[in-house]
């Protein structure tokens, strides 16, 4: 009989009613158990266990959309990411998916590729799909008013990058303090002519890093504004960085560099190696993120607490989803400066 019933339901979508008919109980009883509300329905543990075992045996799958329409919660969030090809953001996607799944949530990953024209289609899709909330890395050089115009009416938390005035929760690192520390590290190694390479950016994370660099140099009376290089994100980055490095390394040249992002750190270090510059000998460097090129020497870099970034961004978003309150939370996590070992 069991084999016959299994055969009858194979290839078909099993419903709660099928399970109820199999056990001779009411559909509402099955619903209480499979939605984790057996105590609310005053259903005994023995029957609840039998319902769960039967559901598994019959290969029952929860209809997430149908349940979401009933409860208002789809157990799905979206990560809108700036550039998934970047190692930093790829790691963020991986860690957030792992953490979200551990909490019973599915993750949809959407890549904007740092392109403004992709935002409206992405937001329109999110507004019309079963998604409970969004964790978003804003694209480069976008203004608050451009985001506000898109009018996404579900909970949202910004991560890594943020706007100065937009009233939204965010999870960031201590950009100003950690860049100041990185700069002071090079000063402590004897550097007296330090340069800074970053993107030309309106978002606050890079503004804070630049200010941390500048303030550290001003405090030591060695600031030179001509040693700040800010490049356009869409420009020929390698060529622009190479031109700046060649110009500033002329005698008497720069003896240290602070790189403001993971991408710039990898590009600039590769450029220096290709120029025949001996890192940590001819010049001292410190950047954001682990080098993607073999250097053969120990290079200090800012390590961002990726697990914590993903955990707190999800937990803050989940709280908004569950309480239906858009309480602004500004979560600032401490980064650290570490060195690769050789």
PDB file of N, CA, C and O in Angstrom, residues 39-111:
ATOM      1  N   UNK A  39       2.085  23.591  18.820  1.00  0.00           N
ATOM      2  CA  UNK A  39       1.657  23.941  20.182  1.00  0.00           C
ATOM      3  C   UNK A  39       0.463  24.871  20.140  1.00  0.00           C
ATOM      4  O   UNK A  39      -0.465  24.753  20.943  1.00  0.00           O
ATOM      5  N   UNK A  40       0.506  25.809  19.197  1.00  0.00           N
ATOM      6  CA  UNK A  40      -0.624  26.730  19.043  1.00  0.00           C
ATOM      7  C   UNK A  40      -1.889  25.960  18.661  1.00  0.00           C
ATOM      8  O   UNK A  40      -2.994  26.300  19.086  1.00  0.00           O
ATOM      9  N   UNK A  41      -1.737  24.897  17.867  1.00  0.00           N
ATOM     10  CA  UNK A  41      -2.883  24.093  17.453  1.00  0.00           C
ATOM     11  C   UNK A  41      -3.202  22.970  18.415  1.00  0.00           C
ATOM     12  O   UNK A  41      -4.098  22.163  18.150  1.00  0.00           O
ATOM     13  N   UNK A  42      -2.452  22.924  19.523  1.00  0.00           N
ATOM     14  CA  UNK A  42      -2.662  21.903  20.563  1.00  0.00           C
ATOM     15  C   UNK A  42      -2.576  20.492  19.987  1.00  0.00           C
ATOM     16  O   UNK A  42      -3.428  19.633  20.227  1.00  0.00           O
ATOM     17  N   UNK A  43      -1.537  20.259  19.223  1.00  0.00           N
ATOM     18  CA  UNK A  43      -1.328  18.963  18.568  1.00  0.00           C
ATOM     19  C   UNK A  43      -0.224  18.222  19.309  1.00  0.00           C
ATOM     20  O   UNK A  43       0.856  18.781  19.555  1.00  0.00           O
ATOM     21  N   UNK A  44      -0.484  16.990  19.659  1.00  0.00           N
ATOM     22  CA  UNK A  44       0.483  16.202  20.419  1.00  0.00           C
ATOM     23  C   UNK A  44       1.763  15.933  19.642  1.00  0.00           C
ATOM     24  O   UNK A  44       1.764  15.890  18.402  1.00  0.00           O
ATOM     25  N   UNK A  45       2.844  15.694  20.390  1.00  0.00           N
ATOM     26  CA  UNK A  45       4.153  15.487  19.769  1.00  0.00           C
ATOM     27  C   UNK A  45       4.169  14.233  18.904  1.00  0.00           C
ATOM     28  O   UNK A  45       4.797  14.202  17.845  1.00  0.00           O
ATOM     29  N   UNK A  46       3.475  13.192  19.329  1.00  0.00           N
ATOM     30  CA  UNK A  46       3.470  11.941  18.555  1.00  0.00           C
ATOM     31  C   UNK A  46       2.837  12.139  17.187  1.00  0.00           C
ATOM     32  O   UNK A  46       3.375  11.706  16.163  1.00  0.00           O
ATOM     33  N   UNK A  47       1.701  12.827  17.151  1.00  0.00           N
ATOM     34  CA  UNK A  47       1.035  13.088  15.871  1.00  0.00           C
ATOM     35  C   UNK A  47       1.857  14.057  15.023  1.00  0.00           C
ATOM     36  O   UNK A  47       1.978  13.874  13.805  1.00  0.00           O
ATOM     37  N   UNK A  48       2.433  15.067  15.665  1.00  0.00           N
ATOM     38  CA  UNK A  48       3.246  16.044  14.932  1.00  0.00           C
ATOM     39  C   UNK A  48       4.434  15.354  14.261  1.00  0.00           C
ATOM     40  O   UNK A  48       4.754  15.628  13.094  1.00  0.00           O
ATOM     41  N   UNK A  49       5.052  14.417  14.985  1.00  0.00           N
ATOM     42  CA  UNK A  49       6.195  13.686  14.432  1.00  0.00           C
ATOM     43  C   UNK A  49       5.750  12.816  13.264  1.00  0.00           C
ATOM     44  O   UNK A  49       6.446  12.709  12.239  1.00  0.00           O
ATOM     45  N   UNK A  50       4.585  12.219  13.386  1.00  0.00           N
ATOM     46  CA  UNK A  50       4.065  11.367  12.316  1.00  0.00           C
ATOM     47  C   UNK A  50       3.775  12.204  11.062  1.00  0.00           C
ATOM     48  O   UNK A  50       4.044  11.767   9.934  1.00  0.00           O
ATOM     49  N   UNK A  51       3.264  13.414  11.256  1.00  0.00           N
ATOM     50  CA  UNK A  51       2.980  14.291  10.116  1.00  0.00           C
ATOM     51  C   UNK A  51       4.277  14.705   9.426  1.00  0.00           C
ATOM     52  O   UNK A  51       4.375  14.694   8.188  1.00  0.00           O
ATOM     53  N   UNK A  52       5.286  15.044  10.208  1.00  0.00           N
ATOM     54  CA  UNK A  52       6.571  15.451   9.616  1.00  0.00           C
ATOM     55  C   UNK A  52       7.213  14.291   8.853  1.00  0.00           C
ATOM     56  O   UNK A  52       7.764  14.482   7.759  1.00  0.00           O
ATOM     57  N   UNK A  53       7.156  13.092   9.416  1.00  0.00           N
ATOM     58  CA  UNK A  53       7.739  11.931   8.751  1.00  0.00           C
ATOM     59  C   UNK A  53       6.989  11.608   7.464  1.00  0.00           C
ATOM     60  O   UNK A  53       7.603  11.263   6.439  1.00  0.00           O
ATOM     61  N   UNK A  54       5.677  11.727   7.492  1.00  0.00           N
ATOM     62  CA  UNK A  54       4.873  11.458   6.292  1.00  0.00           C
ATOM     63  C   UNK A  54       5.159  12.496   5.211  1.00  0.00           C
ATOM     64  O   UNK A  54       5.267  12.166   4.021  1.00  0.00           O
ATOM     65  N   UNK A  55       5.301  13.769   5.618  1.00  0.00           N
ATOM     66  CA  UNK A  55       5.611  14.833   4.654  1.00  0.00           C
ATOM     67  C   UNK A  55       6.951  14.574   3.973  1.00  0.00           C
ATOM     68  O   UNK A  55       7.093  14.735   2.754  1.00  0.00           O
ATOM     69  N   UNK A  56       7.922  14.109   4.766  1.00  0.00           N
ATOM     70  CA  UNK A  56       9.242  13.814   4.200  1.00  0.00           C
ATOM     71  C   UNK A  56       9.163  12.601   3.274  1.00  0.00           C
ATOM     72  O   UNK A  56       9.751  12.591   2.183  1.00  0.00           O
ATOM     73  N   UNK A  57       8.422  11.597   3.686  1.00  0.00           N
ATOM     74  CA  UNK A  57       8.271  10.380   2.893  1.00  0.00           C
ATOM     75  C   UNK A  57       7.589  10.659   1.563  1.00  0.00           C
ATOM     76  O   UNK A  57       7.958  10.098   0.516  1.00  0.00           O
ATOM     77  N   UNK A  58       6.627  11.566   1.574  1.00  0.00           N
ATOM     78  CA  UNK A  58       5.890  11.899   0.348  1.00  0.00           C
ATOM     79  C   UNK A  58       6.576  12.998  -0.464  1.00  0.00           C
ATOM     80  O   UNK A  58       6.062  13.460  -1.465  1.00  0.00           O
ATOM     81  N   UNK A  59       7.770  13.420   0.013  1.00  0.00           N
ATOM     82  CA  UNK A  59       8.569  14.435  -0.700  1.00  0.00           C
ATOM     83  C   UNK A  59       7.821  15.769  -0.797  1.00  0.00           C
ATOM     84  O   UNK A  59       7.815  16.428  -1.843  1.00  0.00           O
ATOM     85  N   UNK A  60       7.201  16.149   0.320  1.00  0.00           N
ATOM     86  CA  UNK A  60       6.474  17.432   0.353  1.00  0.00           C
ATOM     87  C   UNK A  60       7.447  18.600   0.320  1.00  0.00           C
ATOM     88  O   UNK A  60       8.470  18.589   1.000  1.00  0.00           O
ATOM     89  N   UNK A  61       7.146  19.593  -0.476  1.00  0.00           N
ATOM     90  CA  UNK A  61       7.949  20.810  -0.567  1.00  0.00           C
ATOM     91  C   UNK A  61       7.067  22.019  -0.270  1.00  0.00           C
ATOM     92  O   UNK A  61       5.977  22.149  -0.836  1.00  0.00           O
ATOM     93  N   UNK A  62       7.580  22.877   0.601  1.00  0.00           N
ATOM     94  CA  UNK A  62       6.824  24.073   0.979  1.00  0.00           C
ATOM     95  C   UNK A  62       6.681  25.010  -0.228  1.00  0.00           C
ATOM     96  O   UNK A  62       7.654  25.277  -0.932  1.00  0.00           O
ATOM     97  N   UNK A  63       5.485  25.485  -0.461  1.00  0.00           N
ATOM     98  CA  UNK A  63       5.246  26.518  -1.477  1.00  0.00           C
ATOM     99  C   UNK A  63       5.538  27.863  -0.825  1.00  0.00           C
ATOM    100  O   UNK A  63       4.700  28.432  -0.130  1.00  0.00           O
ATOM    101  N   UNK A  64       6.769  28.338  -1.034  1.00  0.00           N
ATOM    102  CA  UNK A  64       7.227  29.548  -0.351  1.00  0.00           C
ATOM    103  C   UNK A  64       6.374  30.753  -0.705  1.00  0.00           C
ATOM    104  O   UNK A  64       6.042  31.583   0.144  1.00  0.00           O
ATOM    105  N   UNK A  65       6.006  30.871  -1.973  1.00  0.00           N
ATOM    106  CA  UNK A  65       5.213  32.025  -2.412  1.00  0.00           C
ATOM    107  C   UNK A  65       3.841  32.010  -1.757  1.00  0.00           C
ATOM    108  O   UNK A  65       3.370  33.024  -1.234  1.00  0.00           O
ATOM    109  N   UNK A  66       3.195  30.836  -1.766  1.00  0.00           N
ATOM    110  CA  UNK A  66       1.860  30.736  -1.167  1.00  0.00           C
ATOM    111  C   UNK A  66       1.917  31.034   0.322  1.00  0.00           C
ATOM    112  O   UNK A  66       1.077  31.764   0.860  1.00  0.00           O
ATOM    113  N   UNK A  67       2.924  30.466   0.997  1.00  0.00           N
ATOM    114  CA  UNK A  67       3.055  30.722   2.432  1.00  0.00           C
ATOM    115  C   UNK A  67       3.335  32.194   2.697  1.00  0.00           C
ATOM    116  O   UNK A  67       2.809  32.798   3.626  1.00  0.00           O
ATOM    117  N   UNK A  68       4.192  32.806   1.840  1.00  0.00           N
ATOM    118  CA  UNK A  68       4.508  34.217   2.001  1.00  0.00           C
ATOM    119  C   UNK A  68       3.306  35.111   1.834  1.00  0.00           C
ATOM    120  O   UNK A  68       3.137  36.109   2.539  1.00  0.00           O
ATOM    121  N   UNK A  69       2.433  34.749   0.893  1.00  0.00           N
ATOM    122  CA  UNK A  69       1.228  35.547   0.684  1.00  0.00           C
ATOM    123  C   UNK A  69       0.305  35.468   1.895  1.00  0.00           C
ATOM    124  O   UNK A  69      -0.404  36.436   2.207  1.00  0.00           O
ATOM    125  N   UNK A  70       0.332  34.315   2.578  1.00  0.00           N
ATOM    126  CA  UNK A  70      -0.493  34.175   3.777  1.00  0.00           C
ATOM    127  C   UNK A  70       0.115  34.892   4.971  1.00  0.00           C
ATOM    128  O   UNK A  70      -0.593  35.540   5.743  1.00  0.00           O
ATOM    129  N   UNK A  71       1.425  34.761   5.125  1.00  0.00           N
ATOM    130  CA  UNK A  71       2.086  35.267   6.334  1.00  0.00           C
ATOM    131  C   UNK A  71       2.733  36.636   6.157  1.00  0.00           C
ATOM    132  O   UNK A  71       3.045  37.302   7.131  1.00  0.00           O
ATOM    133  N   UNK A  72       2.977  37.034   4.892  1.00  0.00           N
ATOM    134  CA  UNK A  72       3.675  38.295   4.639  1.00  0.00           C
ATOM    135  C   UNK A  72       5.182  38.163   4.754  1.00  0.00           C
ATOM    136  O   UNK A  72       5.894  39.158   4.747  1.00  0.00           O
ATOM    137  N   UNK A  73       5.702  36.927   4.848  1.00  0.00           N
ATOM    138  CA  UNK A  73       7.144  36.701   4.952  1.00  0.00           C
ATOM    139  C   UNK A  73       7.542  35.551   4.031  1.00  0.00           C
ATOM    140  O   UNK A  73       6.990  34.453   4.126  1.00  0.00           O
ATOM    141  N   UNK A  74       8.498  35.830   3.125  1.00  0.00           N
ATOM    142  CA  UNK A  74       8.910  34.831   2.132  1.00  0.00           C
ATOM    143  C   UNK A  74      10.242  34.166   2.485  1.00  0.00           C
ATOM    144  O   UNK A  74      10.731  33.339   1.731  1.00  0.00           O
ATOM    145  N   UNK A  75      10.835  34.580   3.604  1.00  0.00           N
ATOM    146  CA  UNK A  75      12.140  34.036   4.017  1.00  0.00           C
ATOM    147  C   UNK A  75      13.177  34.145   2.897  1.00  0.00           C
ATOM    148  O   UNK A  75      13.971  33.236   2.668  1.00  0.00           O
ATOM    149  N   UNK A  76      13.144  35.278   2.218  1.00  0.00           N
ATOM    150  CA  UNK A  76      14.075  35.546   1.131  1.00  0.00           C
ATOM    151  C   UNK A  76      14.533  36.990   1.201  1.00  0.00           C
ATOM    152  O   UNK A  76      13.712  37.899   1.362  1.00  0.00           O
ATOM    153  N   UNK A  77      15.836  37.209   1.110  1.00  0.00           N
ATOM    154  CA  UNK A  77      16.358  38.570   1.028  1.00  0.00           C
ATOM    155  C   UNK A  77      17.225  38.687  -0.216  1.00  0.00           C
ATOM    156  O   UNK A  77      17.625  37.677  -0.809  1.00  0.00           O
ATOM    157  N   UNK A  78      17.493  39.914  -0.620  1.00  0.00           N
ATOM    158  CA  UNK A  78      18.327  40.162  -1.796  1.00  0.00           C
ATOM    159  C   UNK A  78      19.584  40.906  -1.390  1.00  0.00           C
ATOM    160  O   UNK A  78      19.548  41.774  -0.514  1.00  0.00           O
ATOM    161  N   UNK A  79      20.685  40.559  -2.022  1.00  0.00           N
ATOM    162  CA  UNK A  79      21.930  41.319  -1.903  1.00  0.00           C
ATOM    163  C   UNK A  79      22.166  42.001  -3.235  1.00  0.00           C
ATOM    164  O   UNK A  79      22.374  41.337  -4.251  1.00  0.00           O
ATOM    165  N   UNK A  80      22.111  43.329  -3.228  1.00  0.00           N
ATOM    166  CA  UNK A  80      22.414  44.107  -4.428  1.00  0.00           C
ATOM    167  C   UNK A  80      23.862  44.547  -4.301  1.00  0.00           C
ATOM    168  O   UNK A  80      24.201  45.360  -3.441  1.00  0.00           O
ATOM    169  N   UNK A  81      24.702  43.985  -5.144  1.00  0.00           N
ATOM    170  CA  UNK A  81      26.136  44.133  -4.976  1.00  0.00           C
ATOM    171  C   UNK A  81      26.726  44.966  -6.113  1.00  0.00           C
ATOM    172  O   UNK A  81      26.224  44.948  -7.232  1.00  0.00           O
ATOM    173  N   UNK A  82      27.792  45.691  -5.812  1.00  0.00           N
ATOM    174  CA  UNK A  82      28.338  46.636  -6.790  1.00  0.00           C
ATOM    175  C   UNK A  82      29.121  45.954  -7.905  1.00  0.00           C
ATOM    176  O   UNK A  82      29.003  46.329  -9.071  1.00  0.00           O
ATOM    177  N   UNK A  83      29.927  44.965  -7.570  1.00  0.00           N
ATOM    178  CA  UNK A  83      30.778  44.334  -8.584  1.00  0.00           C
ATOM    179  C   UNK A  83      31.196  42.962  -8.086  1.00  0.00           C
ATOM    180  O   UNK A  83      32.179  42.827  -7.367  1.00  0.00           O
ATOM    181  N   UNK A  84      30.440  41.942  -8.468  1.00  0.00           N
ATOM    182  CA  UNK A  84      30.680  40.606  -7.922  1.00  0.00           C
ATOM    183  C   UNK A  84      31.999  40.010  -8.406  1.00  0.00           C
ATOM    184  O   UNK A  84      32.506  39.043  -7.837  1.00  0.00           O
ATOM    185  N   UNK A  85      32.603  40.588  -9.459  1.00  0.00           N
ATOM    186  CA  UNK A  85      33.902  40.096  -9.922  1.00  0.00           C
ATOM    187  C   UNK A  85      35.031  40.513  -8.981  1.00  0.00           C
ATOM    188  O   UNK A  85      36.113  39.942  -9.008  1.00  0.00           O
ATOM    189  N   UNK A  86      34.764  41.511  -8.131  1.00  0.00           N
ATOM    190  CA  UNK A  86      35.752  41.948  -7.152  1.00  0.00           C
ATOM    191  C   UNK A  86      35.819  40.928  -6.012  1.00  0.00           C
ATOM    192  O   UNK A  86      34.787  40.465  -5.520  1.00  0.00           O
ATOM    193  N   UNK A  87      37.028  40.578  -5.611  1.00  0.00           N
ATOM    194  CA  UNK A  87      37.219  39.558  -4.571  1.00  0.00           C
ATOM    195  C   UNK A  87      36.484  39.920  -3.284  1.00  0.00           C
ATOM    196  O   UNK A  87      35.869  39.064  -2.638  1.00  0.00           O
ATOM    197  N   UNK A  88      36.528  41.192  -2.896  1.00  0.00           N
ATOM    198  CA  UNK A  88      35.885  41.626  -1.662  1.00  0.00           C
ATOM    199  C   UNK A  88      34.377  41.374  -1.716  1.00  0.00           C
ATOM    200  O   UNK A  88      33.791  40.809  -0.792  1.00  0.00           O
ATOM    201  N   UNK A  89      33.737  41.759  -2.810  1.00  0.00           N
ATOM    202  CA  UNK A  89      32.288  41.603  -2.911  1.00  0.00           C
ATOM    203  C   UNK A  89      31.895  40.150  -3.153  1.00  0.00           C
ATOM    204  O   UNK A  89      30.828  39.708  -2.717  1.00  0.00           O
ATOM    205  N   UNK A  90      32.742  39.394  -3.831  1.00  0.00           N
ATOM    206  CA  UNK A  90      32.480  37.969  -3.973  1.00  0.00           C
ATOM    207  C   UNK A  90      32.491  37.268  -2.624  1.00  0.00           C
ATOM    208  O   UNK A  90      31.647  36.410  -2.346  1.00  0.00           O
ATOM    209  N   UNK A  91      33.440  37.660  -1.765  1.00  0.00           N
ATOM    210  CA  UNK A  91      33.500  37.111  -0.415  1.00  0.00           C
ATOM    211  C   UNK A  91      32.273  37.517   0.395  1.00  0.00           C
ATOM    212  O   UNK A  91      31.737  36.724   1.178  1.00  0.00           O
ATOM    213  N   UNK A  92      31.816  38.747   0.202  1.00  0.00           N
ATOM    214  CA  UNK A  92      30.619  39.209   0.898  1.00  0.00           C
ATOM    215  C   UNK A  92      29.413  38.370   0.497  1.00  0.00           C
ATOM    216  O   UNK A  92      28.616  37.945   1.352  1.00  0.00           O
ATOM    217  N   UNK A  93      29.255  38.111  -0.786  1.00  0.00           N
ATOM    218  CA  UNK A  93      28.127  37.311  -1.268  1.00  0.00           C
ATOM    219  C   UNK A  93      28.157  35.912  -0.664  1.00  0.00           C
ATOM    220  O   UNK A  93      27.135  35.380  -0.206  1.00  0.00           O
ATOM    221  N   UNK A  94      29.347  35.315  -0.639  1.00  0.00           N
ATOM    222  CA  UNK A  94      29.489  33.957  -0.088  1.00  0.00           C
ATOM    223  C   UNK A  94      29.136  33.926   1.400  1.00  0.00           C
ATOM    224  O   UNK A  94      28.345  33.086   1.853  1.00  0.00           O
ATOM    225  N   UNK A  95      29.728  34.824   2.174  1.00  0.00           N
ATOM    226  CA  UNK A  95      29.510  34.829   3.619  1.00  0.00           C
ATOM    227  C   UNK A  95      28.073  35.166   3.988  1.00  0.00           C
ATOM    228  O   UNK A  95      27.511  34.582   4.930  1.00  0.00           O
ATOM    229  N   UNK A  96      27.462  36.095   3.259  1.00  0.00           N
ATOM    230  CA  UNK A  96      26.083  36.455   3.554  1.00  0.00           C
ATOM    231  C   UNK A  96      25.140  35.309   3.220  1.00  0.00           C
ATOM    232  O   UNK A  96      24.188  35.036   3.964  1.00  0.00           O
ATOM    233  N   UNK A  97      25.396  34.611   2.119  1.00  0.00           N
ATOM    234  CA  UNK A  97      24.557  33.468   1.775  1.00  0.00           C
ATOM    235  C   UNK A  97      24.646  32.382   2.847  1.00  0.00           C
ATOM    236  O   UNK A  97      23.630  31.810   3.259  1.00  0.00           O
ATOM    237  N   UNK A  98      25.869  32.103   3.307  1.00  0.00           N
ATOM    238  CA  UNK A  98      26.055  31.088   4.345  1.00  0.00           C
ATOM    239  C   UNK A  98      25.293  31.463   5.618  1.00  0.00           C
ATOM    240  O   UNK A  98      24.621  30.628   6.232  1.00  0.00           O
ATOM    241  N   UNK A  99      25.407  32.732   6.017  1.00  0.00           N
ATOM    242  CA  UNK A  99      24.768  33.155   7.264  1.00  0.00           C
ATOM    243  C   UNK A  99      23.245  33.185   7.112  1.00  0.00           C
ATOM    244  O   UNK A  99      22.518  32.743   8.005  1.00  0.00           O
ATOM    245  N   UNK A 100      22.766  33.708   5.985  1.00  0.00           N
ATOM    246  CA  UNK A 100      21.317  33.781   5.764  1.00  0.00           C
ATOM    247  C   UNK A 100      20.700  32.383   5.767  1.00  0.00           C
ATOM    248  O   UNK A 100      19.644  32.160   6.379  1.00  0.00           O
ATOM    249  N   UNK A 101      21.356  31.432   5.104  1.00  0.00           N
ATOM    250  CA  UNK A 101      20.825  30.071   5.054  1.00  0.00           C
ATOM    251  C   UNK A 101      20.818  29.423   6.431  1.00  0.00           C
ATOM    252  O   UNK A 101      19.924  28.634   6.750  1.00  0.00           O
ATOM    253  N   UNK A 102      21.795  29.773   7.268  1.00  0.00           N
ATOM    254  CA  UNK A 102      21.817  29.225   8.630  1.00  0.00           C
ATOM    255  C   UNK A 102      20.638  29.735   9.455  1.00  0.00           C
ATOM    256  O   UNK A 102      20.281  29.134  10.465  1.00  0.00           O
ATOM    257  N   UNK A 103      20.063  30.853   9.017  1.00  0.00           N
ATOM    258  CA  UNK A 103      18.897  31.434   9.695  1.00  0.00           C
ATOM    259  C   UNK A 103      17.590  31.106   8.977  1.00  0.00           C
ATOM    260  O   UNK A 103      16.542  31.667   9.306  1.00  0.00           O
ATOM    261  N   UNK A 104      17.678  30.219   7.996  1.00  0.00           N
ATOM    262  CA  UNK A 104      16.458  29.806   7.298  1.00  0.00           C
ATOM    263  C   UNK A 104      16.026  30.728   6.179  1.00  0.00           C
ATOM    264  O   UNK A 104      14.868  30.669   5.740  1.00  0.00           O
ATOM    265  N   UNK A 105      16.929  31.556   5.692  1.00  0.00           N
ATOM    266  CA  UNK A 105      16.592  32.502   4.618  1.00  0.00           C
ATOM    267  C   UNK A 105      17.368  32.168   3.347  1.00  0.00           C
ATOM    268  O   UNK A 105      18.530  31.765   3.401  1.00  0.00           O
ATOM    269  N   UNK A 106      16.706  32.353   2.218  1.00  0.00           N
ATOM    270  CA  UNK A 106      17.377  32.238   0.926  1.00  0.00           C
ATOM    271  C   UNK A 106      17.900  33.615   0.524  1.00  0.00           C
ATOM    272  O   UNK A 106      17.364  34.641   0.942  1.00  0.00           O
ATOM    273  N   UNK A 107      18.959  33.615  -0.283  1.00  0.00           N
ATOM    274  CA  UNK A 107      19.571  34.870  -0.726  1.00  0.00           C
ATOM    275  C   UNK A 107      19.552  34.950  -2.242  1.00  0.00           C
ATOM    276  O   UNK A 107      20.001  34.030  -2.929  1.00  0.00           O
ATOM    277  N   UNK A 108      19.044  36.066  -2.748  1.00  0.00           N
ATOM    278  CA  UNK A 108      19.116  36.377  -4.173  1.00  0.00           C
ATOM    279  C   UNK A 108      20.242  37.386  -4.353  1.00  0.00           C
ATOM    280  O   UNK A 108      20.284  38.402  -3.653  1.00  0.00           O
ATOM    281  N   UNK A 109      21.159  37.124  -5.279  1.00  0.00           N
ATOM    282  CA  UNK A 109      22.296  38.022  -5.510  1.00  0.00           C
ATOM    283  C   UNK A 109      22.115  38.742  -6.834  1.00  0.00           C
ATOM    284  O   UNK A 109      21.949  38.107  -7.879  1.00  0.00           O
ATOM    285  N   UNK A 110      22.140  40.063  -6.788  1.00  0.00           N
ATOM    286  CA  UNK A 110      21.975  40.890  -7.985  1.00  0.00           C
ATOM    287  C   UNK A 110      23.187  41.794  -8.131  1.00  0.00           C
ATOM    288  O   UNK A 110      23.570  42.492  -7.192  1.00  0.00           O
ATOM    289  N   UNK A 111      23.782  41.795  -9.294  1.00  0.00           N
ATOM    290  CA  UNK A 111      25.006  42.554  -9.541  1.00  0.00           C
ATOM    291  C   UNK A 111      24.707  43.782 -10.406  1.00  0.00           C
ATOM    292  O   UNK A 111      24.197  43.652 -11.513  1.00  0.00           O
TER     293      UNK A 111
END
